[in-house]
Structures are given as structure tokens and as C-alpha cells.
mmCIF file of C-alpha atoms and ligand atoms in Angstrom:
data_model
loop_
_atom_site.group_PDB
_atom_site.id
_atom_site.type_symbol
_atom_site.label_atom_id
_atom_site.label_comp_id
_atom_site.label_asym_id
_atom_site.label_seq_id
_atom_site.Cartn_x
_atom_site.Cartn_y
_atom_site.Cartn_z
ATOM 1 C CA MET A 1 24.984 17.300 -16.097
ATOM 2 C CA PRO A 2 24.117 18.847 -19.423
ATOM 3 C CA ARG A 3 26.565 19.440 -22.130
ATOM 4 C CA LYS A 4 29.076 22.190 -22.224
ATOM 5 C CA GLY A 5 27.639 25.648 -21.953
ATOM 6 C CA ALA A 6 24.024 24.537 -22.166
ATOM 7 C CA VAL A 7 22.916 25.602 -18.718
ATOM 8 C CA SER A 8 25.319 28.077 -17.183
ATOM 9 C CA ALA A 9 24.387 31.588 -18.152
ATOM 10 C CA PRO A 10 27.039 33.449 -20.100
ATOM 11 C CA THR A 11 28.408 36.450 -18.290
ATOM 12 C CA GLU A 12 26.976 39.755 -19.335
ATOM 13 C CA VAL A 13 28.413 41.286 -22.468
ATOM 14 C CA SER A 14 31.576 43.056 -21.530
ATOM 15 C CA PRO A 15 31.586 46.851 -21.950
ATOM 16 C CA VAL A 16 34.413 46.609 -24.448
ATOM 17 C CA VAL A 17 32.986 44.554 -27.264
ATOM 18 C CA THR A 18 35.958 43.396 -29.207
ATOM 19 C CA ARG A 19 34.450 40.185 -30.580
ATOM 20 C CA PRO A 20 30.853 40.840 -31.509
ATOM 21 C CA MET A 21 30.383 37.243 -32.732
ATOM 22 C CA GLN A 22 31.133 35.722 -29.286
ATOM 23 C CA ARG A 23 27.529 35.353 -28.143
ATOM 24 C CA SER A 24 26.161 33.953 -31.326
ATOM 25 C CA GLU A 25 28.872 31.253 -31.322
ATOM 26 C CA ASP A 26 26.660 29.287 -28.973
ATOM 27 C CA PRO A 27 23.116 30.349 -29.769
ATOM 28 C CA GLU A 28 21.691 27.489 -27.702
ATOM 29 C CA ALA A 29 23.437 28.647 -24.533
ATOM 30 C CA ALA A 30 22.274 32.152 -25.219
ATOM 31 C CA PHE A 31 18.722 30.877 -25.651
ATOM 32 C CA HIS A 32 18.777 29.026 -22.320
ATOM 33 C CA ALA A 33 20.205 32.018 -20.520
ATOM 34 C CA ARG A 34 17.587 34.296 -22.020
ATOM 35 C CA ILE A 35 14.590 32.084 -21.228
ATOM 36 C CA GLY A 36 15.947 31.365 -17.726
ATOM 37 C CA ALA A 37 15.543 35.037 -16.963
ATOM 38 C CA GLU A 38 11.927 34.667 -18.112
ATOM 39 C CA ASN A 39 11.315 31.772 -15.649
ATOM 40 C CA LEU A 40 11.312 29.251 -18.462
ATOM 41 C CA GLY A 41 13.438 26.137 -18.773
ATOM 42 C CA ALA A 42 13.956 23.620 -21.574
ATOM 43 C CA LEU A 43 12.646 20.188 -20.616
ATOM 44 C CA TRP A 44 15.043 18.398 -22.940
ATOM 45 C CA VAL A 45 18.019 19.958 -21.189
ATOM 46 C CA GLY A 46 16.808 19.632 -17.586
ATOM 47 C CA ARG A 47 16.081 15.939 -18.091
ATOM 48 C CA ARG A 48 19.355 15.116 -19.834
ATOM 49 C CA GLY A 49 21.190 12.353 -17.981
ATOM 50 C CA VAL A 50 18.309 11.849 -15.518
ATOM 51 C CA ASP A 51 16.928 8.309 -15.256
ATOM 52 C CA LEU A 52 13.211 8.762 -15.675
ATOM 53 C CA ALA A 53 12.487 5.050 -15.961
ATOM 54 C CA ARG A 54 12.268 4.376 -12.228
ATOM 55 C CA PRO A 55 12.087 6.110 -8.841
ATOM 56 C CA GLY A 56 15.352 7.356 -7.409
ATOM 57 C CA THR A 57 14.940 8.659 -3.884
ATOM 58 C CA PRO A 58 18.079 10.058 -2.268
ATOM 59 C CA ALA A 59 17.141 8.010 0.825
ATOM 60 C CA ARG A 60 19.714 5.357 1.713
ATOM 61 C CA PRO A 61 19.322 2.080 3.529
ATOM 62 C CA ALA A 62 20.271 2.943 7.115
ATOM 63 C CA VAL A 63 20.295 1.473 10.608
ATOM 64 C CA TRP A 64 20.257 3.130 14.041
ATOM 65 C CA ARG A 65 21.469 0.785 16.764
ATOM 66 C CA TYR A 66 19.551 1.103 20.003
ATOM 67 C CA GLY A 67 22.736 0.519 21.976
ATOM 68 C CA ASP A 68 24.086 3.745 20.455
ATOM 69 C CA VAL A 69 20.883 5.793 20.503
ATOM 70 C CA ARG A 70 19.717 5.025 24.043
ATOM 71 C CA PRO A 71 22.700 6.684 25.773
ATOM 72 C CA ARG A 72 22.060 9.783 23.636
ATOM 73 C CA LEU A 73 18.418 9.796 24.734
ATOM 74 C CA MET A 74 19.510 9.624 28.365
ATOM 75 C CA GLU A 75 21.969 12.464 27.735
ATOM 76 C CA ALA A 76 19.151 14.511 26.182
ATOM 77 C CA GLY A 77 17.107 13.742 29.288
ATOM 78 C CA GLY A 78 19.775 15.457 31.361
ATOM 79 C CA LEU A 79 19.948 18.480 29.073
ATOM 80 C CA ILE A 80 16.315 19.503 28.765
ATOM 81 C CA GLY A 81 12.944 18.584 30.244
ATOM 82 C CA ALA A 82 10.205 17.016 28.124
ATOM 83 C CA GLU A 83 7.943 20.016 28.686
ATOM 84 C CA ASP A 84 10.623 22.540 27.709
ATOM 85 C CA ALA A 85 11.559 20.563 24.633
ATOM 86 C CA PHE A 86 7.856 20.112 23.884
ATOM 87 C CA ARG A 87 8.821 16.822 22.296
ATOM 88 C CA ARG A 88 12.163 15.436 23.456
ATOM 89 C CA VAL A 89 12.966 13.423 20.373
ATOM 90 C CA LEU A 90 16.120 12.372 18.601
ATOM 91 C CA VAL A 91 15.248 12.464 14.936
ATOM 92 C CA LEU A 92 16.450 9.617 12.729
ATOM 93 C CA GLN A 93 17.947 11.559 9.858
ATOM 94 C CA ASN A 94 18.530 9.471 6.779
ATOM 95 C CA PRO A 95 22.076 10.225 5.573
ATOM 96 C CA GLY A 96 20.776 10.634 2.012
ATOM 97 C CA PHE A 97 18.978 13.845 2.910
ATOM 98 C CA GLY A 98 21.939 15.813 4.245
ATOM 99 C CA GLY A 99 20.674 16.421 7.769
ATOM 100 C CA ALA A 100 17.002 16.930 6.930
ATOM 101 C CA MET A 101 14.399 15.406 9.250
ATOM 102 C CA ARG A 102 13.498 12.599 6.887
ATOM 103 C CA ALA A 103 13.830 8.856 7.322
ATOM 104 C CA THR A 104 12.390 8.032 3.898
ATOM 105 C CA GLN A 105 11.124 10.114 1.006
ATOM 106 C CA THR A 106 7.786 10.662 2.762
ATOM 107 C CA LEU A 107 8.262 9.631 6.407
ATOM 108 C CA TYR A 108 9.734 11.250 9.478
ATOM 109 C CA ALA A 109 10.985 9.008 12.285
ATOM 110 C CA GLY A 110 12.238 9.881 15.740
ATOM 111 C CA ILE A 111 12.763 8.288 19.128
ATOM 112 C CA GLN A 112 11.026 10.052 21.992
ATOM 113 C CA ILE A 113 11.837 9.796 25.696
ATOM 114 C CA VAL A 114 9.545 10.821 28.539
ATOM 115 C CA LEU A 115 11.069 10.385 31.997
ATOM 116 C CA PRO A 116 9.052 9.465 35.101
ATOM 117 C CA GLY A 117 6.780 12.359 36.089
ATOM 118 C CA GLU A 118 7.287 14.247 32.858
ATOM 119 C CA ILE A 119 4.721 15.634 30.423
ATOM 120 C CA ALA A 120 4.919 16.225 26.683
ATOM 121 C CA PRO A 121 2.339 19.030 26.296
ATOM 122 C CA CYS A 122 -0.856 18.877 24.303
ATOM 123 C CA HIS A 123 -0.998 19.898 20.663
ATOM 124 C CA ARG A 124 -2.420 18.808 17.324
ATOM 125 C CA HIS A 125 -1.258 18.868 13.734
ATOM 126 C CA SER A 126 -2.347 17.800 10.290
ATOM 127 C CA GLN A 127 0.169 14.954 10.142
ATOM 128 C CA THR A 128 -0.762 11.449 11.286
ATOM 129 C CA ALA A 129 1.545 9.859 13.879
ATOM 130 C CA ILE A 130 2.161 6.178 14.555
ATOM 131 C CA ARG A 131 4.011 5.331 17.760
ATOM 132 C CA PHE A 132 5.604 2.028 18.621
ATOM 133 C CA VAL A 133 6.645 1.568 22.238
ATOM 134 C CA ILE A 134 10.230 0.351 22.683
ATOM 135 C CA GLU A 135 10.629 0.356 26.451
ATOM 136 C CA GLY A 136 9.088 1.448 29.732
ATOM 137 C CA ASN A 137 5.763 0.879 31.390
ATOM 138 C CA GLY A 138 3.677 3.658 32.879
ATOM 139 C CA ALA A 139 3.411 6.169 30.036
ATOM 140 C CA LEU A 140 0.028 7.297 28.776
ATOM 141 C CA THR A 141 -0.906 9.152 25.668
ATOM 142 C CA THR A 142 -4.199 10.990 25.547
ATOM 143 C CA VAL A 143 -5.770 11.317 22.114
ATOM 144 C CA ASP A 144 -8.899 13.441 21.722
ATOM 145 C CA GLY A 145 -9.866 13.124 25.368
ATOM 146 C CA ALA A 146 -9.151 9.396 25.842
ATOM 147 C CA ALA A 147 -6.052 8.148 27.658
ATOM 148 C CA THR A 148 -4.263 5.038 26.393
ATOM 149 C CA ALA A 149 -1.560 3.189 28.309
ATOM 150 C CA MET A 150 1.656 2.618 26.405
ATOM 151 C CA ALA A 151 3.473 -0.675 27.004
ATOM 152 C CA PRO A 152 6.364 -2.183 25.043
ATOM 153 C CA GLY A 153 5.194 -3.566 21.705
ATOM 154 C CA ASP A 154 2.047 -1.417 21.607
ATOM 155 C CA MET A 155 1.259 0.678 18.591
ATOM 156 C CA VAL A 156 -0.657 3.908 19.145
ATOM 157 C CA VAL A 157 -2.107 6.039 16.369
ATOM 158 C CA THR A 158 -2.603 9.779 16.612
ATOM 159 C CA PRO A 159 -4.970 10.653 13.748
ATOM 160 C CA GLN A 160 -4.463 13.923 11.917
ATOM 161 C CA TRP A 161 -5.701 17.015 13.785
ATOM 162 C CA SER A 162 -6.438 15.137 17.028
ATOM 163 C CA TRP A 163 -5.275 16.672 20.316
ATOM 164 C CA HIS A 164 -2.556 14.621 21.967
ATOM 165 C CA ASP A 165 -0.299 14.800 25.003
ATOM 166 C CA HIS A 166 1.943 12.219 26.637
ATOM 167 C CA ARG A 167 2.819 11.702 30.275
ATOM 168 C CA ASN A 168 4.851 9.183 32.222
ATOM 169 C CA GLU A 169 3.231 8.140 35.498
ATOM 170 C CA GLY A 170 5.524 5.151 35.968
ATOM 171 C CA GLY A 171 8.956 4.771 37.506
ATOM 172 C CA GLU A 172 11.101 4.137 34.434
ATOM 173 C CA PRO A 173 11.910 6.039 31.261
ATOM 174 C CA ALA A 174 9.322 5.600 28.513
ATOM 175 C CA ILE A 175 10.849 5.407 25.052
ATOM 176 C CA TRP A 176 9.039 4.981 21.779
ATOM 177 C CA LEU A 177 9.462 5.315 18.022
ATOM 178 C CA ASP A 178 7.454 8.099 16.390
ATOM 179 C CA ILE A 179 6.686 7.835 12.690
ATOM 180 C CA LEU A 180 4.879 10.727 11.040
ATOM 181 C CA ASP A 181 3.977 11.462 7.434
ATOM 182 C CA THR A 182 5.502 14.943 7.779
ATOM 183 C CA PRO A 183 7.622 15.045 4.576
ATOM 184 C CA LEU A 184 4.553 14.037 2.562
ATOM 185 C CA ILE A 185 2.203 16.507 4.254
ATOM 186 C CA ASP A 186 4.942 19.112 3.869
ATOM 187 C CA ALA A 187 5.252 18.379 0.140
ATOM 188 C CA LEU A 188 1.525 19.074 -0.136
ATOM 189 C CA ASP A 189 2.084 22.272 1.886
ATOM 190 C CA THR A 190 -0.744 21.322 4.220
ATOM 191 C CA VAL A 191 1.037 21.387 7.578
ATOM 192 C CA PHE A 192 -1.025 23.060 10.310
ATOM 193 C CA ARG A 193 -0.198 22.922 13.991
ATOM 194 C CA GLU A 194 -1.887 24.255 17.109
ATOM 195 C CA THR A 195 -0.951 24.235 20.783
ATOM 196 C CA HIS A 196 -3.658 23.384 23.314
ATOM 197 C CA PRO A 197 -4.347 26.085 25.926
ATOM 198 C CA GLU A 198 -3.677 23.519 28.663
ATOM 199 C CA THR A 199 -0.589 21.360 29.130
ATOM 200 C CA LEU A 200 -2.764 18.268 29.487
ATOM 201 C CA GLN A 201 -6.138 18.134 27.767
ATOM 202 C CA PRO A 202 -9.173 17.161 29.869
ATOM 203 C CA LEU A 203 -10.158 13.470 29.887
ATOM 204 C CA THR A 204 -13.590 13.336 28.296
ATOM 205 C CA ARG A 205 -14.010 9.693 27.335
ATOM 206 C CA THR A 206 -12.606 6.245 27.988
ATOM 207 C CA GLY A 207 -10.209 4.533 25.622
ATOM 208 C CA ALA A 208 -11.438 1.898 23.194
ATOM 209 C CA GLU A 209 -11.169 -1.608 24.618
ATOM 210 C CA SER A 210 -12.238 -3.178 21.358
ATOM 211 C CA GLY A 211 -11.845 -2.448 17.655
ATOM 212 C CA PRO A 212 -8.684 -1.313 15.892
ATOM 213 C CA ALA A 213 -7.154 0.365 18.951
ATOM 214 C CA ALA A 214 -7.312 -2.872 20.968
ATOM 215 C CA ASN A 215 -5.762 -4.829 18.096
ATOM 216 C CA ARG A 216 -2.820 -2.471 18.098
ATOM 217 C CA ARG A 217 -1.791 -3.684 21.538
ATOM 218 C CA ALA A 218 1.306 -5.885 21.657
ATOM 219 C CA GLY A 219 -0.585 -9.029 22.708
ATOM 220 C CA PRO A 220 -3.440 -9.067 20.169
ATOM 221 C CA ALA A 221 -1.171 -7.979 17.308
ATOM 222 C CA ARG A 222 1.287 -10.735 18.125
ATOM 223 C CA ALA A 223 -1.520 -13.279 18.436
ATOM 224 C CA ALA A 224 -2.789 -12.283 14.978
ATOM 225 C CA LEU A 225 0.709 -12.676 13.551
ATOM 226 C CA ASP A 226 1.180 -16.086 15.161
ATOM 227 C CA ARG A 227 -2.205 -17.218 13.847
ATOM 228 C CA LEU A 228 -1.087 -16.203 10.365
ATOM 229 C CA ALA A 229 2.118 -18.196 10.877
ATOM 230 C CA ARG A 230 0.140 -21.291 11.884
ATOM 231 C CA GLU A 231 -2.329 -21.071 9.040
ATOM 232 C CA THR A 232 -0.282 -19.930 6.052
ATOM 233 C CA PRO A 233 3.129 -20.687 4.558
ATOM 234 C CA PRO A 234 5.720 -17.919 4.909
ATOM 235 C CA ASP A 235 6.104 -15.527 2.011
ATOM 236 C CA PRO A 236 9.573 -16.064 0.438
ATOM 237 C CA CYS A 237 10.398 -12.343 0.718
ATOM 238 C CA LEU A 238 8.442 -11.213 3.773
ATOM 239 C CA GLY A 239 7.947 -14.227 5.992
ATOM 240 C CA TRP A 240 4.578 -13.662 7.657
ATOM 241 C CA ARG A 241 3.197 -10.162 7.621
ATOM 242 C CA PHE A 242 0.235 -8.979 9.686
ATOM 243 C CA ARG A 243 -1.137 -5.633 8.542
ATOM 244 C CA TYR A 244 -2.670 -3.476 11.255
ATOM 245 C CA ASP A 245 -6.153 -2.152 10.731
ATOM 246 C CA ASP A 246 -6.282 1.277 9.097
ATOM 247 C CA PRO A 247 -3.780 3.561 10.842
ATOM 248 C CA GLY A 248 -4.866 6.543 8.737
ATOM 249 C CA PRO A 249 -4.880 7.724 5.130
ATOM 250 C CA THR A 250 -1.174 7.696 4.347
ATOM 251 C CA MET A 251 0.676 5.007 6.295
ATOM 252 C CA ALA A 252 0.435 1.241 6.629
ATOM 253 C CA ALA A 253 1.787 -0.615 9.665
ATOM 254 C CA PHE A 254 2.919 -4.228 9.882
ATOM 255 C CA LEU A 255 4.069 -6.809 12.323
ATOM 256 C CA GLN A 256 6.277 -9.216 10.441
ATOM 257 C CA ARG A 257 7.795 -12.518 11.427
ATOM 258 C CA LEU A 258 10.819 -14.051 9.736
ATOM 259 C CA PRO A 259 10.962 -17.798 10.360
ATOM 260 C CA VAL A 260 13.985 -19.550 11.848
ATOM 261 C CA GLY A 261 16.674 -20.020 9.200
ATOM 262 C CA PHE A 262 15.140 -17.342 6.964
ATOM 263 C CA ASP A 263 17.061 -16.688 3.774
ATOM 264 C CA GLY A 264 14.728 -14.193 2.145
ATOM 265 C CA ALA A 265 14.217 -13.722 -1.574
ATOM 266 C CA PRO A 266 14.973 -10.276 -3.026
ATOM 267 C CA ARG A 267 12.142 -7.807 -3.359
ATOM 268 C CA ARG A 268 11.565 -4.164 -3.983
ATOM 269 C CA ALA A 269 8.454 -2.082 -3.528
ATOM 270 C CA THR A 270 7.691 1.569 -4.069
ATOM 271 C CA ASP A 271 6.750 2.146 -0.425
ATOM 272 C CA GLY A 272 9.729 3.212 1.675
ATOM 273 C CA ALA A 273 9.672 1.625 5.136
ATOM 274 C CA VAL A 274 10.934 2.172 8.663
ATOM 275 C CA TYR A 275 11.378 -0.997 10.747
ATOM 276 C CA CYS A 276 11.868 -1.548 14.459
ATOM 277 C CA VAL A 277 13.209 -4.928 15.567
ATOM 278 C CA VAL A 278 10.844 -6.439 18.126
ATOM 279 C CA GLU A 279 12.492 -9.822 18.604
ATOM 280 C CA GLY A 280 15.548 -11.672 17.380
ATOM 281 C CA GLU A 281 18.300 -10.575 15.076
ATOM 282 C CA GLY A 282 19.240 -10.734 11.448
ATOM 283 C CA ALA A 283 20.543 -8.729 8.548
ATOM 284 C CA THR A 284 19.279 -6.916 5.491
ATOM 285 C CA GLU A 285 21.197 -6.938 2.227
ATOM 286 C CA THR A 286 20.779 -4.165 -0.308
ATOM 287 C CA GLY A 287 22.637 -3.054 -3.421
ATOM 288 C CA ASP A 288 24.064 -0.335 -1.185
ATOM 289 C CA GLY A 289 25.578 -2.816 1.283
ATOM 290 C CA ALA A 290 24.348 -5.049 4.078
ATOM 291 C CA PHE A 291 23.665 -4.242 7.712
ATOM 292 C CA GLU A 292 22.914 -6.329 10.764
ATOM 293 C CA TRP A 293 20.186 -5.569 13.248
ATOM 294 C CA ARG A 294 19.040 -6.792 16.636
ATOM 295 C CA VAL A 295 16.296 -6.113 19.156
ATOM 296 C CA LYS A 296 15.180 -2.443 19.380
ATOM 297 C CA ASP A 297 17.321 -1.324 16.441
ATOM 298 C CA VAL A 298 15.558 0.800 13.831
ATOM 299 C CA PHE A 299 16.327 0.527 10.134
ATOM 300 C CA VAL A 300 15.124 1.999 6.854
ATOM 301 C CA VAL A 301 14.569 0.367 3.493
ATOM 302 C CA PRO A 302 13.935 3.136 0.965
ATOM 303 C CA GLY A 303 11.306 2.861 -1.749
ATOM 304 C CA TRP A 304 12.264 0.751 -4.791
ATOM 305 C CA CYS A 305 15.429 -0.432 -3.035
ATOM 306 C CA ARG A 306 16.067 -4.077 -3.881
ATOM 307 C CA HIS A 307 16.729 -5.912 -0.652
ATOM 308 C CA ARG A 308 16.420 -9.188 1.184
ATOM 309 C CA HIS A 309 16.276 -10.148 4.839
ATOM 310 C CA VAL A 310 18.093 -13.022 6.508
ATOM 311 C CA SER A 311 17.700 -14.306 10.041
ATOM 312 C CA GLY A 312 19.214 -17.460 11.502
ATOM 313 C CA GLY A 313 17.190 -17.590 14.698
ATOM 314 C CA GLY A 314 14.063 -15.914 13.358
ATOM 315 C CA ALA A 315 12.858 -12.403 14.113
ATOM 316 C CA VAL A 316 9.828 -10.175 14.542
ATOM 317 C CA LEU A 317 9.816 -6.726 12.947
ATOM 318 C CA PHE A 318 7.439 -3.810 13.307
ATOM 319 C CA GLY A 319 7.240 -1.765 10.119
ATOM 320 C CA VAL A 320 5.601 1.399 8.829
ATOM 321 C CA SER A 321 5.565 2.604 5.235
ATOM 322 C CA ASP A 322 3.722 5.008 2.960
ATOM 323 C CA LEU A 323 1.910 2.089 1.329
ATOM 324 C CA ALA A 324 -1.587 3.398 2.183
ATOM 325 C CA VAL A 325 -1.268 6.656 0.274
ATOM 326 C CA GLN A 326 0.402 4.899 -2.660
ATOM 327 C CA GLU A 327 -2.498 2.444 -2.827
ATOM 328 C CA ARG A 328 -5.026 5.256 -2.661
ATOM 329 C CA LEU A 329 -3.318 7.002 -5.561
ATOM 330 C CA GLY A 330 -2.966 3.778 -7.567
ATOM 331 C CA LEU A 331 0.812 4.083 -7.642
ATOM 332 C CA TRP A 332 2.124 1.188 -5.578
ATOM 333 C CA ARG A 333 4.284 -1.418 -7.295
ATOM 334 C CA GLU A 334 6.391 -4.297 -6.143
ATOM 335 C CA ARG A 335 8.857 -6.560 -7.882
ATOM 336 C CA ARG A 336 10.058 -9.897 -6.689
ATOM 337 C CA SER A 337 13.035 -10.874 -8.690
ATOM 338 C CA GLY A 338 15.757 -13.350 -9.222
ATOM 339 C CA GLY A 339 17.947 -10.766 -10.866
ATOM 340 C CA GLY A 340 18.151 -7.872 -13.231
ATOM 341 C CA GLU A 341 18.526 -4.335 -12.041
ATOM 342 C CA SER A 342 15.486 -2.433 -13.166
HETATM 343 O O1 GTQ B 401 4.613 13.246 20.051
HETATM 344 O O2 GTQ B 401 3.310 14.683 19.097
HETATM 345 O O3 GTQ B 401 8.515 12.820 17.121
HETATM 346 O O4 GTQ B 401 4.248 16.154 17.224
HETATM 347 C C1 GTQ B 401 7.389 14.689 16.238
HETATM 348 C C2 GTQ B 401 6.305 15.537 16.266
HETATM 349 C C3 GTQ B 401 6.490 13.479 18.075
HETATM 350 C C4 GTQ B 401 4.360 14.058 19.155
HETATM 351 C C5 GTQ B 401 7.462 13.664 17.143
HETATM 352 C C6 GTQ B 401 5.303 15.337 17.195
HETATM 353 C C7 GTQ B 401 5.404 14.305 18.126
#
């Protein structure tokens, strides 16, 4: 950090003052100590050595392998019921945040399990949630009075402040990826949360069979992606990328297809993303190392992290990032590069 003696406060003047000149030997240090006590800090010292030219999230590229996580989910299922846990979720904690519940700078991610017959009780909060179903048929989520079936590959959105509960009426565990904008909403100090008086809210309307909600189903989303793949050439960095219709004010969601033999070009963008592998396998290379992924694995590419994807047999990825809020604020940037770290 800063140079010698600039920041650390000198110890209080000793009762036996034998060298009265000691303090004034470093008047700058004395100044910083004095103003620190007055809740003031010198910008030119605090910023010394800090790279202000580009973003620098502590988030690291990271992968959670489903083969490792699933047994832990089943263990959790034996330890506590969904209703007692309220949400029985294993949180994907990015190693860059020292155990905090953050996957990226602005996004929370977790994997939730609801066993047959179980209920995750009704509540609402000011965060938006996007869920992507990984396995199990027979779960339902009710959002503001309308029940929606959850099948593998479906995306379900819980808009901010809408009542929601989940239940599993099928015969197999239901497991899905939850992505919430919690760290962002937390940074704004606007988190509110309320528990519904009933475990399950009353059903007051039928779910939407058309419009955005219908297009978030596995089949229609995949059909839209395949249409894109038939009609347009693949992007050198992204392959084909279908963007879901408006999943709320902060997050964007994608279904992305990497063609067979994909050897992606490097790219970085300011939106940090969480991906779930829907089909196939491949690898992602970053300046912080490379990792392989396969079906149902979840991985994170932090904001402004230069990376590229490769996939021999082709792959389909589901992705969520904070792109929507960055666009709204006019902050989003991307760079596609041959080289040069900047
Ligand atoms: O299902 O409502 O993973 O409120 C974290 C917070 C899931 C949910 C999470 C939540 C939920």
C-alpha cells in the first residue's frame, strides 16, 4: 500500500517526552492521523497503487461440478426439510469473496432442492430471482397467485416483490439454479423481505400460456436458439446467443449455443455472468487459468475477465448476467481482442 508511515496512525505521544521533534519529523503522517480522527481521508493516498483504469472485481472464474454438488444436495436433504430450511439451497460462493454469498460482483447463485412432497414456503422480497431447472419433473412454483410447472431446461422469473412458493408434487427430487440480484440490491440497501401468512399462497389466476413466460420454457427457448443458428452465422466469441425477453430490471438471461469444433475468440464484457451447462461439454480459458465443464455444471465468468470458450462436440449454455442494469445505467462495455491486456 501507501508509502512508509503515510497511513498508520502514530502511537499517542508518550508521557515522557524525551524527543519533542519526533512527531514533526513526519508531518504528513501526523496530518493523516489527525484528519483520520476527523473522518477525513486524503484521496491521493487512498488511491495510491490502485488501478483506476479498469474494473477489478475480486470475483474469480470458478466452476461447480454437478457431480460434486448433487451428493451434497442429497446430504442436505437428509439433514433438514425444505420447510424448516425455508429455502434448502447450497450457495455457490465465489472463492474471491472469502465465503460471502456472492457468485459475481452483483449476483447471488445457489442450487435449490425440493424433495417429493416438500414445500418451500411463501415469501416475497425486493430482489428479482431467475430460476433454471436442472433436474426433476413435478415441481411447481407459484408466483403472485399463478402456478407454473418446472421442467428441466425451463427458466422461471420471480419479479421483485412478488409472492412465491415452491412445491414438489412429483416423485423425484426437483433441483434448480437460483440466480438473484441480491448483492446489487444489498449495495443499494434496498432489501426488503416479508413472509406470507400461509405456507402456500392461494391460487388466484392461471399461468401465462403465451408471452414471455411461455418463451422461457425449455422447448420454445431452444427452438428460438436453433432458429438463430439456422439463420445467422455464429458469433466468433459467443456462438449463437438467444436473449430471453425481459427477465426484470437488473438481469439478462441467455441461451447460448457453441457450434461443433468451437474455438472461440477472446472477449471481455463488464457484465459478470453465471452459466449452467445445458448440453455438451467444453472448456473456458481465462487469464486466471482454464477449467472444463460438462452437462449441469455451473461456472462463473466475472465482469471484465478476458476469456474464451472451446467445445469440440458443441454445447448449449444457459447464462445470466447483470447486463440489464448496466445497459440501463449506460455503463456496459465489451472488448473483443486479439491481444493486449487492458
Ligand atoms: O426460492 O425464493 O436461492 O428467496 C435464495 C433466496 C432462493 C427462493 C434462493 C430465495 C430463494
